[in-house]
Coordinates of C-alpha atoms and ligand atoms in Angstrom, one line a residue:
X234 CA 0.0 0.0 0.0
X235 CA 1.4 3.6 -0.8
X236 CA 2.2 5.3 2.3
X237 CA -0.1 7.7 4.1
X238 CA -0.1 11.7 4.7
X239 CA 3.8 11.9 6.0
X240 CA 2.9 14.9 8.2
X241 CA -0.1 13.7 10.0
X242 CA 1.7 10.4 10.2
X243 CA 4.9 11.8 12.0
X244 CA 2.4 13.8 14.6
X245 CA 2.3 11.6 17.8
X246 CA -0.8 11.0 20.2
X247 CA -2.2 13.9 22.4
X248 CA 0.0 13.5 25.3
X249 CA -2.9 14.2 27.8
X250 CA -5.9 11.5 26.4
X251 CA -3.0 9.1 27.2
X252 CA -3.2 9.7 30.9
X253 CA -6.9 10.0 30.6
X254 CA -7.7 6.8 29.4
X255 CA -5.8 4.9 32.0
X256 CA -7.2 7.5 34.5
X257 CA -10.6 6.5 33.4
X258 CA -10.2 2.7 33.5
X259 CA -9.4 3.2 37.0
X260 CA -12.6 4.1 40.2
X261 CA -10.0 5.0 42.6
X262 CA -8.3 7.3 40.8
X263 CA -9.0 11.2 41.3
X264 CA -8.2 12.8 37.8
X265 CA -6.9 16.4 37.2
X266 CA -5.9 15.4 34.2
X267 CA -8.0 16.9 31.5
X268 CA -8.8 20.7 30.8
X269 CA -12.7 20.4 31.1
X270 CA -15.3 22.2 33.6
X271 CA -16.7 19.7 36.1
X272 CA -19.7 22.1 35.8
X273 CA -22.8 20.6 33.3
X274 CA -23.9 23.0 30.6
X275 CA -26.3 26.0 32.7
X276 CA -29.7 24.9 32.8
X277 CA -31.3 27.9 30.8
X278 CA -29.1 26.5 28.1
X279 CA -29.5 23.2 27.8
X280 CA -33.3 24.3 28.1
X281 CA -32.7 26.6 25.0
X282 CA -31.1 23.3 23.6
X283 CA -34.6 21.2 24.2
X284 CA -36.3 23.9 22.5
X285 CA -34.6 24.2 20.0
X286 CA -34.9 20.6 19.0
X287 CA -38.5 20.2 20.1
X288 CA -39.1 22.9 17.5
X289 CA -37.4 21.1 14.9
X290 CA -33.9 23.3 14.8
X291 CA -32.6 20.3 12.9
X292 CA -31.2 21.8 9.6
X293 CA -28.3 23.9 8.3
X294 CA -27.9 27.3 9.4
X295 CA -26.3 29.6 7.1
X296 CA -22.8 29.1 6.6
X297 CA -21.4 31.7 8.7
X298 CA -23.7 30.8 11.7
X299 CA -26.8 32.1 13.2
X300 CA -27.2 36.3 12.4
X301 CA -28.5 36.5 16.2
X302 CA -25.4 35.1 17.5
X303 CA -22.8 36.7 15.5
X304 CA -24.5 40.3 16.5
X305 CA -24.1 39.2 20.1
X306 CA -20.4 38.2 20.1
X307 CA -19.2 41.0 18.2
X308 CA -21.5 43.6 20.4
X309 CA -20.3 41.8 23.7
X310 CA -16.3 41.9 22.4
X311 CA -17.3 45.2 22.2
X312 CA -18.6 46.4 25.8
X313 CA -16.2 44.4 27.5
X314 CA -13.2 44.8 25.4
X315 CA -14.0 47.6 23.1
X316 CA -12.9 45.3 20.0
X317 CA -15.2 46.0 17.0
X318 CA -16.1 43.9 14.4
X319 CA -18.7 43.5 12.0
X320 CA -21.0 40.7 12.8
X321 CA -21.7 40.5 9.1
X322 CA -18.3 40.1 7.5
X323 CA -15.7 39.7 10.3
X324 CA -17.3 36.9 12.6
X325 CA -18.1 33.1 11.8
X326 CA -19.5 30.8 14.0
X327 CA -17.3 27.6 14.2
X328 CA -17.5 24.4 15.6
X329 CA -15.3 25.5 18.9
X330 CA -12.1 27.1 18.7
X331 CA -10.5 24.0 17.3
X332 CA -11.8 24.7 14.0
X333 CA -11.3 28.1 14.4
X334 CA -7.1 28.1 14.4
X335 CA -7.5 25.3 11.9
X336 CA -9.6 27.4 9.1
X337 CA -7.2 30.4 10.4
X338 CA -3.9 28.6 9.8
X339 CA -4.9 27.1 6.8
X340 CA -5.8 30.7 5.1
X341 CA -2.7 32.6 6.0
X342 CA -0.5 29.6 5.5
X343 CA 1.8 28.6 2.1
X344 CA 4.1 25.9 2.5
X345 CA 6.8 26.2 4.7
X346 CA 6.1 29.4 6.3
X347 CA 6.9 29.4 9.9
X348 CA 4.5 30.2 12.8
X349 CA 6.0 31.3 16.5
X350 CA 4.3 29.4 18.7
X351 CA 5.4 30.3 22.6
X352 CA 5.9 26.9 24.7
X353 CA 4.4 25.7 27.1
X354 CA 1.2 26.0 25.3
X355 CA -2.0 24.0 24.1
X356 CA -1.4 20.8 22.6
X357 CA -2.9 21.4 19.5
X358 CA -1.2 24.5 18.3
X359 CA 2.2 22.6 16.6
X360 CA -0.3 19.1 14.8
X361 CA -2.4 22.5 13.5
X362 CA 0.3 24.8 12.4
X363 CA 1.9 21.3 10.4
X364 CA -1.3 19.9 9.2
X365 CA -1.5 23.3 7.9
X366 CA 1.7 23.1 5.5
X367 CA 3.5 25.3 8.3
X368 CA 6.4 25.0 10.4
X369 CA 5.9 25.7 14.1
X370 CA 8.7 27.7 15.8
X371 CA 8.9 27.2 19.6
X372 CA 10.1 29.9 21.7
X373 CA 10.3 29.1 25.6
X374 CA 8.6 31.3 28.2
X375 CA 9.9 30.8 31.7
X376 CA 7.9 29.8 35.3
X377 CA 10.3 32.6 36.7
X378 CA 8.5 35.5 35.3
X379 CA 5.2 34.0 35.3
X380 CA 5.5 32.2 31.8
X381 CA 5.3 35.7 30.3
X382 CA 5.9 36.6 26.7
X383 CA 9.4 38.1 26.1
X384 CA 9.2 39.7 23.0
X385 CA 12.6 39.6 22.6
X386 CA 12.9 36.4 22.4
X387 CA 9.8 36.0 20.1
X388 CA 11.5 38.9 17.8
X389 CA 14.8 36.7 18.2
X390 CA 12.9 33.7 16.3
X391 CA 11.6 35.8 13.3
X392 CA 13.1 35.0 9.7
X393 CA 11.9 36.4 6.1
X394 CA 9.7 32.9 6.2
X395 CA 7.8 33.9 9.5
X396 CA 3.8 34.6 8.8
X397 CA 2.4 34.5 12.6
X398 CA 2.6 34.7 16.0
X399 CA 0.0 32.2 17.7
X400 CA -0.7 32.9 21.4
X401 CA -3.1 31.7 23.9
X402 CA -4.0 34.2 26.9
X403 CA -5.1 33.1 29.8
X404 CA -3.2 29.9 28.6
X405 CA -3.8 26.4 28.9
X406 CA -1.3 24.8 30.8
X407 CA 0.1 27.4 32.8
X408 CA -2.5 29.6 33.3
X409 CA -0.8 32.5 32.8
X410 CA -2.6 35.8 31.8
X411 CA -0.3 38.3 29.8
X412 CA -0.5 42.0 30.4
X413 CA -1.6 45.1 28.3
X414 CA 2.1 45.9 28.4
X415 CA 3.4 42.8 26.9
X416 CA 0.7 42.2 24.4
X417 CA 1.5 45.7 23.6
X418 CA 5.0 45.0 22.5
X419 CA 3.7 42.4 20.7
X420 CA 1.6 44.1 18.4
X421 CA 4.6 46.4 18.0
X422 CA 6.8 43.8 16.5
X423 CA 4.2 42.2 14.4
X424 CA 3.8 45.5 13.2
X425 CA 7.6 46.1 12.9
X426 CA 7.9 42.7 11.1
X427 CA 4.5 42.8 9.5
X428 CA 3.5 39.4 11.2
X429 CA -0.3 38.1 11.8
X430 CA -1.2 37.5 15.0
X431 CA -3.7 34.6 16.1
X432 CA -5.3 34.9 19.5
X433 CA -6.8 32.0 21.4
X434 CA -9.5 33.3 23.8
X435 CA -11.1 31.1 25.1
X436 CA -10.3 31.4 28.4
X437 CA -10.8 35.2 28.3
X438 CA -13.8 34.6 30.8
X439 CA -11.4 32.9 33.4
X440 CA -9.4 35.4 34.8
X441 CA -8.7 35.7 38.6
X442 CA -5.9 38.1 39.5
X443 CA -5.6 41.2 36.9
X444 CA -8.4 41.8 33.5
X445 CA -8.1 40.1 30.5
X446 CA -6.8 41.9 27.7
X447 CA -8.4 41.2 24.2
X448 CA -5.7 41.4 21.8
X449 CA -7.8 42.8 18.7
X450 CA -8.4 45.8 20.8
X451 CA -5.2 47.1 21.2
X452 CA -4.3 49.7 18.9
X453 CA -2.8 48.5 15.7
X454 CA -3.9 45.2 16.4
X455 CA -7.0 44.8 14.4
X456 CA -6.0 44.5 11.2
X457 CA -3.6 42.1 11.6
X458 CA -5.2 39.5 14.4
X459 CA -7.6 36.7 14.1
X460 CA -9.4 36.3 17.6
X461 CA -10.2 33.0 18.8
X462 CA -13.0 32.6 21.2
X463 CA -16.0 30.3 22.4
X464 CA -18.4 28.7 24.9
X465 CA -16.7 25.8 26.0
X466 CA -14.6 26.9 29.1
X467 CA -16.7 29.8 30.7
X468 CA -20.6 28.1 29.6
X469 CA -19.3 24.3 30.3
X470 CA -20.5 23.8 26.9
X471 CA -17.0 21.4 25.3
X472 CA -19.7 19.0 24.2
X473 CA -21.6 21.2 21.9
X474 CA -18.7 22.3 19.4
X475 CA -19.2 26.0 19.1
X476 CA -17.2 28.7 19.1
X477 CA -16.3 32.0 16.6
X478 CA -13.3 33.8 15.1
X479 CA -13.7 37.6 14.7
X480 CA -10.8 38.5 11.8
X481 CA -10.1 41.4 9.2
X482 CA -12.7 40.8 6.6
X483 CA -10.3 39.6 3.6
X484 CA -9.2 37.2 6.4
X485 CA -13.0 36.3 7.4
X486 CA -14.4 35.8 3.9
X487 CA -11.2 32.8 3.4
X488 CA -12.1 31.2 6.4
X489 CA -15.6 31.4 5.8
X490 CA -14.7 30.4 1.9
X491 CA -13.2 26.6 3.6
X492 CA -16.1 26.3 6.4
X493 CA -18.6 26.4 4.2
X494 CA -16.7 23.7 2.5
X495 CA -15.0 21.6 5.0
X496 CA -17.8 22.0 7.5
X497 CA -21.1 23.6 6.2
X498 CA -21.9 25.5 9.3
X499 CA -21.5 24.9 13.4
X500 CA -24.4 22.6 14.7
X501 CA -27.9 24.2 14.5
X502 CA -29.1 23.3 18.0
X503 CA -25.8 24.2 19.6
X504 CA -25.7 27.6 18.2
X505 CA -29.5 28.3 19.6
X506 CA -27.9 27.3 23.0
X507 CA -25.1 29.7 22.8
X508 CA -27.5 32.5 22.0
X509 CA -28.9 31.7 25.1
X510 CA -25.5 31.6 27.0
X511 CA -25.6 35.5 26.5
X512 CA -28.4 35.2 29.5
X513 CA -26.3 32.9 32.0
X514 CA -23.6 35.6 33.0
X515 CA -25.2 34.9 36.6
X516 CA -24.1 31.2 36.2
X517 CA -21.0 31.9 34.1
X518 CA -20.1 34.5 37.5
X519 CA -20.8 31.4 40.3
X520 CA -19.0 29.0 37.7
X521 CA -15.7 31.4 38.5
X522 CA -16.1 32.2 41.9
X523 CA -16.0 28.4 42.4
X524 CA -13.2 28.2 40.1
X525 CA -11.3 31.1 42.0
X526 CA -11.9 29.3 45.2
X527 CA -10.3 26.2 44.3
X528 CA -7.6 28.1 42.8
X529 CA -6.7 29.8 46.1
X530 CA -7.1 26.4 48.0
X531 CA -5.0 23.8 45.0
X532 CA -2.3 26.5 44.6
X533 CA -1.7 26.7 48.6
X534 CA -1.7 23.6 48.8
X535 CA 0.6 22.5 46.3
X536 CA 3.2 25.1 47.8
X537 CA 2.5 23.8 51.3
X538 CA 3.7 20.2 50.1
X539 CA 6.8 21.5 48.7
X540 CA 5.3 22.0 44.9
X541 CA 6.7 25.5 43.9
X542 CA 3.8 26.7 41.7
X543 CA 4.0 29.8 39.6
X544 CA 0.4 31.9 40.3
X545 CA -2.1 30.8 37.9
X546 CA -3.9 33.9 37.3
X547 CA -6.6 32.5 34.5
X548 CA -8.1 29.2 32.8
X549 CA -7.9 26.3 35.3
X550 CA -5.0 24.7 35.3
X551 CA -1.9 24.9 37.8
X552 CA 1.5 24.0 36.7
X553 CA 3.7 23.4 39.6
X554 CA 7.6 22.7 39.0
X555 CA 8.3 19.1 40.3
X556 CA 12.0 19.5 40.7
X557 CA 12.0 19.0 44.4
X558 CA 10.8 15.3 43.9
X559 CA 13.8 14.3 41.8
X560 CA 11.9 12.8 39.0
X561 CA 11.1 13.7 35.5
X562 CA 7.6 15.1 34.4
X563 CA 6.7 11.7 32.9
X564 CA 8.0 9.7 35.3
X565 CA 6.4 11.9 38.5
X566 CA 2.7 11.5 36.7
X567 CA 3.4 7.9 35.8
X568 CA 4.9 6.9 39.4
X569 CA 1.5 9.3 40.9
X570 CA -1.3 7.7 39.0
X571 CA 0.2 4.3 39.8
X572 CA 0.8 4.5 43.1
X573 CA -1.4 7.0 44.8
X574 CA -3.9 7.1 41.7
X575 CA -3.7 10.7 41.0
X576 CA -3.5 11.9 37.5
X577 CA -2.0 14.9 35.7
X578 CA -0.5 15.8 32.9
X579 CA 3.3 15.7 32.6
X580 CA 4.3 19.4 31.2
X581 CA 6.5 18.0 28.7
X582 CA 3.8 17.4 26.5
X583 CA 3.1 20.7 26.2
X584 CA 6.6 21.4 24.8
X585 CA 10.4 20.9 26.0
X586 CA 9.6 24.3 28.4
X587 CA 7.0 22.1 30.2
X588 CA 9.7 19.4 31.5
X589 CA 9.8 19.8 35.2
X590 CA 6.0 20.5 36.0
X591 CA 3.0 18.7 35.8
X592 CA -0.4 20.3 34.9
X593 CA -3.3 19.9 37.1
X594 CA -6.7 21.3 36.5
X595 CA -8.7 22.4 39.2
X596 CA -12.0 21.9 37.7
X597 CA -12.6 19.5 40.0
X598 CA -14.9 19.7 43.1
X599 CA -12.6 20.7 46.0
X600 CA -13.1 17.4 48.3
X601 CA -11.4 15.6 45.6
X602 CA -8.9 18.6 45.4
X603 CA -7.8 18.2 49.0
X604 CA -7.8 14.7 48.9
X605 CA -5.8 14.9 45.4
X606 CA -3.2 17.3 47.5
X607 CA -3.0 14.8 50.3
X608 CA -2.3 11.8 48.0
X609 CA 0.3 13.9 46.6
X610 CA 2.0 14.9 50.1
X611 CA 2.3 10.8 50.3
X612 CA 3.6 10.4 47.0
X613 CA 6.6 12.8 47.7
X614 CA 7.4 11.4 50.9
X615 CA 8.2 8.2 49.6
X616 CA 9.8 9.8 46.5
Ligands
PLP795 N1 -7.7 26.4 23.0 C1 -7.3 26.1 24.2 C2 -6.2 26.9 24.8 C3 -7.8 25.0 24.9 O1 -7.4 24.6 26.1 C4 -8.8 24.2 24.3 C5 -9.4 23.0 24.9 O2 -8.9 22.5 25.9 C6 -9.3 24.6 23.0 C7 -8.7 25.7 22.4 C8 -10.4 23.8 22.3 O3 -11.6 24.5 22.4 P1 -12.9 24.1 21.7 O4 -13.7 23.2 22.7 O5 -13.6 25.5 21.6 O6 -12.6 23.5 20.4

């Protein structure tokens, strides 16, 4: 048989299902393993969801999504972040933000151009960047200043073939939240080098310690940024695949030019729903609150057992360095979810930057949290 697709063939397995599934094959185990709300959707939109399928919402929807909820996401980027787009020709509703970067990096893509993709970060970001003809360019941000982005050392990575800058803010797995200064310099060197920028935002809800900054808002920015955003984190709605990008129009119409090929449109019923998720900021609000709390409690505790943890200030994930136990990431959460049935995620799996801390998300009910931290405390004792 002729071989298959060589890139797709020489991306490995997500790192993190692989911990998952033997997580989930075990009862005893308490898992902090994977990056999803323990929350159900909010009632009023699953409701909306009923509804919506009770009244026969069954078909296509036009290609770029619902009118209704493309006016709403680009009015709310609007009050809160003051980042304007036009809900007719700059937004499309996509089937989460997974889709989103895809469509994104597949328009401003040729072969071979290079994408700067700041490590740690989401595991998806390098598989989409190379399934996209691209060539990822990793530049590592450090736990000692708060995994912040050193434009330096991004403008250090930059050759004639560099196209994009891809960053996640609040970011999955560190949780770090970068300022208005430092996405500042940002823009200014995209603008310097004439780079696109591509902002993941889906965490943009989950912020704890400072406000989130909306890349597309900040001056210069616009023109040059694809925003990234969706209901999965903040509306516990991973299940329903829908999200948006918000983009330049010339950048807009090319993603909308594939999605209307590759995917049609986002699912009819889920869209309804995430019109109604406009109505649940009381829910979205107690959703973070808990979130916030178990943040205080995990990170405390982690530092209390000797897990120095840099301060997660968004998302809901902490990434505590492991160094003190004398073991490598993979062999700490190997050696923890086999002995004292805890699982995370080793942080070299979200790039080489990871090595040295485990992720652990706290979207987990806080019982299992402090009983999580005190298997833990037992594990390094007998390291
Ligand atoms: N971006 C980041 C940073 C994530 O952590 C995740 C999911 O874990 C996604 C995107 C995927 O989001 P969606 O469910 O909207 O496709």
């Amino acid at each position: 048989m002729k071989p298959l697709n060589s890139v797709i063939s020489a991306c490995p397995p997500s790192g993190i299902r692989r911990f998952f599934d033997i997580a989930a094959q075990r009862a005893d185990v308490i898992s902090l393993g994977v990056g999803e709300p323990d929350f159900v959707t909010p009632w009023r939109v699953r409701e909306a969801g009923i509804y919506a399928l009770e009244h026969g919402a069954t078909t296509y929807t036009s290609n770029a999504g619902l009118p209704r909820l493309r006016e709403l996401i680009c009015t709310e980027l609007d009050t809160r972040y003051g980042a304007r787009f036009d809900h007719e020709t700059e937004c499309v509703i996509t089937a989460g933000v997974s889709e989103g970067l895809d469509l994104t990096l597949r328009v401003l893509l040729e072969p071979g151009e290079e994408v700067i993709v700041p490590e740690p970060c989401y595991v998806a970001y390098q598989p989409c960047v190379s399934f996209a003809g691209g060539t990822p360019v990793p530049v590592a941000t450090h736990a000692e200043d708060g995994f912040r982005l050193r434009v330096e050392d991004l403008e250090a990575a930059v050759t004639e073939r560099t196209k994009a800058i891809l960053i996640g803010s609040p970011a999955n797995p560190t949780g770090a939240v970068q300022t208005r200064e430092d996405l500042t310099a940002l823009v200014a060197l995209a603008e310097r080098r004439d780079l696109y920028l591509i902002s993941d935002e889906i965490y943009d809800r989950l912020t704890y310690t400072g406000t989130h900054t909306c890349l597309s808002s900040l001056p210069g920015a616009r023109e040059r940024t694809v925003l990234l955003g969706g209901f999965s984190k903040a509306h516990a709605m991973t299940g329903w695949r829908v999200g948006y990008l918000c983009a330049p129009r010339p950048i807009a119409e090319l993603c909308l030019r594939m999605h209307q090929y590759t995917m049609l449109c986002a699912p009819h019923v889920s869209q309804l729903a995430a019109v109604e998720a406009f109505a649940a900021d009381d829910d979205v609000a107690e959703m973070v609150a808990d979130y916030d709390r178990r943040r205080r409690v995990f990170v405390k505790g982690l530092r209390e057992i000797g897990l120095d943890c840099p301060e997660p200030g968004g998302a809901f994930y902490a990434f505590p360095s492991i160094r003190s136990s004398g073991l490598d990431s993979e062999t700490f959460a190997e050696r923890l979810l086999h002995s004292h049935g805890v699982a995370v995620v080793p942080g070299n799996v979200f790039g080489a930057p990871g090595e040295g801390h485990v992720r652990c998300s706290y979207a987990t009910a806080l019982p299992l949290l402090e009983e999580a931290l005190e298997r833990m405390a037992r594990f390094l004792r007998d390291c």
